[in-house]
Amino acid sequence: MQVLHDAPLAPLTTFRLGGPATRLVTAETDAEVIAAVREADDSGTPLLVIGGGSNLVIGDKGFDGTALRIATRGVELRGSTLELAAGEVWTDAVARTVEAGLAGIECLAGIPGSAGATPIQNVGAYGQEVSSTITEVIAYDRQAGDTVTLTNEECGFSYRHSRFKADPGRYVVLRVRFELEDADGMSAPVRYAEAARALGVEPGDRVPLADARETVLKLRAGKGMVLDPEDHDTWSAGSFFTNPILTEEQFAAFHARVRERLDEGVEPPAYPAGEGRTKTSAAWLIDKAGFTKGYGTGPARISTKHTLALTNRGGATTEDLLALAREVVSGVREVFGVTLVNEPVTVGVSL
């Protein structure tokens, strides 16, 4: 294990923000991960687990404790079964499954971060979520002091949520297993309307796997959602807010606000989200509340490509970012009566 003291954490996050950690441990094997976690737990030291840093907002004061960077590697394909070490780069793993002719995660191409983070957030985009292909998650259970294997059902997946996110201090993901589909080189049915339009097919159709992956990468790049060190629109955590899911009563009140505030006949995005619930678009809410692309005058601004991404234009602090986030949350609530919830995990700070 590599151990550093007073180590900067900003370079380990896609925001490039945050202060140092008292101690930074980099673990390259599962055994090293477990040893570092046990050492922290036995000594009562606060622990921060870092994968790809793509969903993390660290306070300017940093982290007073041990930051554990998981750098494990390992990809194993057995037929249509895929097993990934937690530290594997997610985008590389997706590319390998496409090359192998296996469908199920091709529309999750370009999402930054590590494989171990995907079940925590139940990562999803363009009509796919990892919960539909994950069969098991191998994790270190800090409460039991042992390695456990959780089935898909035991992971408690829901929209951008899981058992791991609900109990963030308990599990450290070590490996993730997926069951993919061999569809003779074709993708899973295309579910997302924007992707279907870009591919020139109808929702539900299949397309060659490589076409699906390349199309998603182009769509994401057009929104600043593919990492590029030269493009400050990608100095972000991708989508900063989750899409609100509203009860019938909440949606009715929201719809009334829309009719009151916007032109007659304007209809907000609305998607079924389970019995009695409707999901609407956070990006639409932000834009219609007056926070358009490029909004802001300081070093933290809304992306020039997508209103759902808050970005570091260079030289920003975490407080700059949070001030912008709070302004957006307050503005959307005032206009539409809907409270946005941040998607990235915050460390030492909150909205």
PDB file of C-alpha atoms in Angstrom, residues 74-77 82 84 88 90-102 213:
ATOM      1  CA  GLY A  74      -9.316  -7.191 -12.551  1.00  0.00           C
ATOM      2  CA  VAL A  75     -11.732  -8.034 -15.355  1.00  0.00           C
ATOM      3  CA  GLU A  76     -13.053 -11.565 -15.785  1.00  0.00           C
ATOM      4  CA  LEU A  77     -15.450 -12.635 -18.522  1.00  0.00           C
ATOM      5  CA  LEU A  82     -18.695 -10.263 -16.081  1.00  0.00           C
ATOM      6  CA  LEU A  84     -15.069  -6.362 -12.198  1.00  0.00           C
ATOM      7  CA  GLU A  88     -11.604  -0.863 -12.643  1.00  0.00           C
ATOM      8  CA  TRP A  90     -15.945   1.913 -15.766  1.00  0.00           C
ATOM      9  CA  THR A  91     -15.702   3.330 -19.282  1.00  0.00           C
ATOM     10  CA  ASP A  92     -12.960   0.822 -20.146  1.00  0.00           C
ATOM     11  CA  ALA A  93     -15.078  -2.035 -18.804  1.00  0.00           C
ATOM     12  CA  VAL A  94     -18.041  -0.999 -20.959  1.00  0.00           C
ATOM     13  CA  ALA A  95     -15.809  -0.892 -24.037  1.00  0.00           C
ATOM     14  CA  ARG A  96     -14.582  -4.425 -23.307  1.00  0.00           C
ATOM     15  CA  THR A  97     -18.115  -5.815 -23.084  1.00  0.00           C
ATOM     16  CA  VAL A  98     -19.005  -4.218 -26.407  1.00  0.00           C
ATOM     17  CA  GLU A  99     -15.889  -5.719 -27.991  1.00  0.00           C
ATOM     18  CA  ALA A 100     -16.918  -9.094 -26.555  1.00  0.00           C
ATOM     19  CA  GLY A 101     -20.387  -8.767 -28.145  1.00  0.00           C
ATOM     20  CA  LEU A 102     -22.275  -8.618 -24.850  1.00  0.00           C
ATOM     21  CA  ARG A 213     -21.909   2.873 -27.554  1.00  0.00           C
TER      22      ARG A 213
END
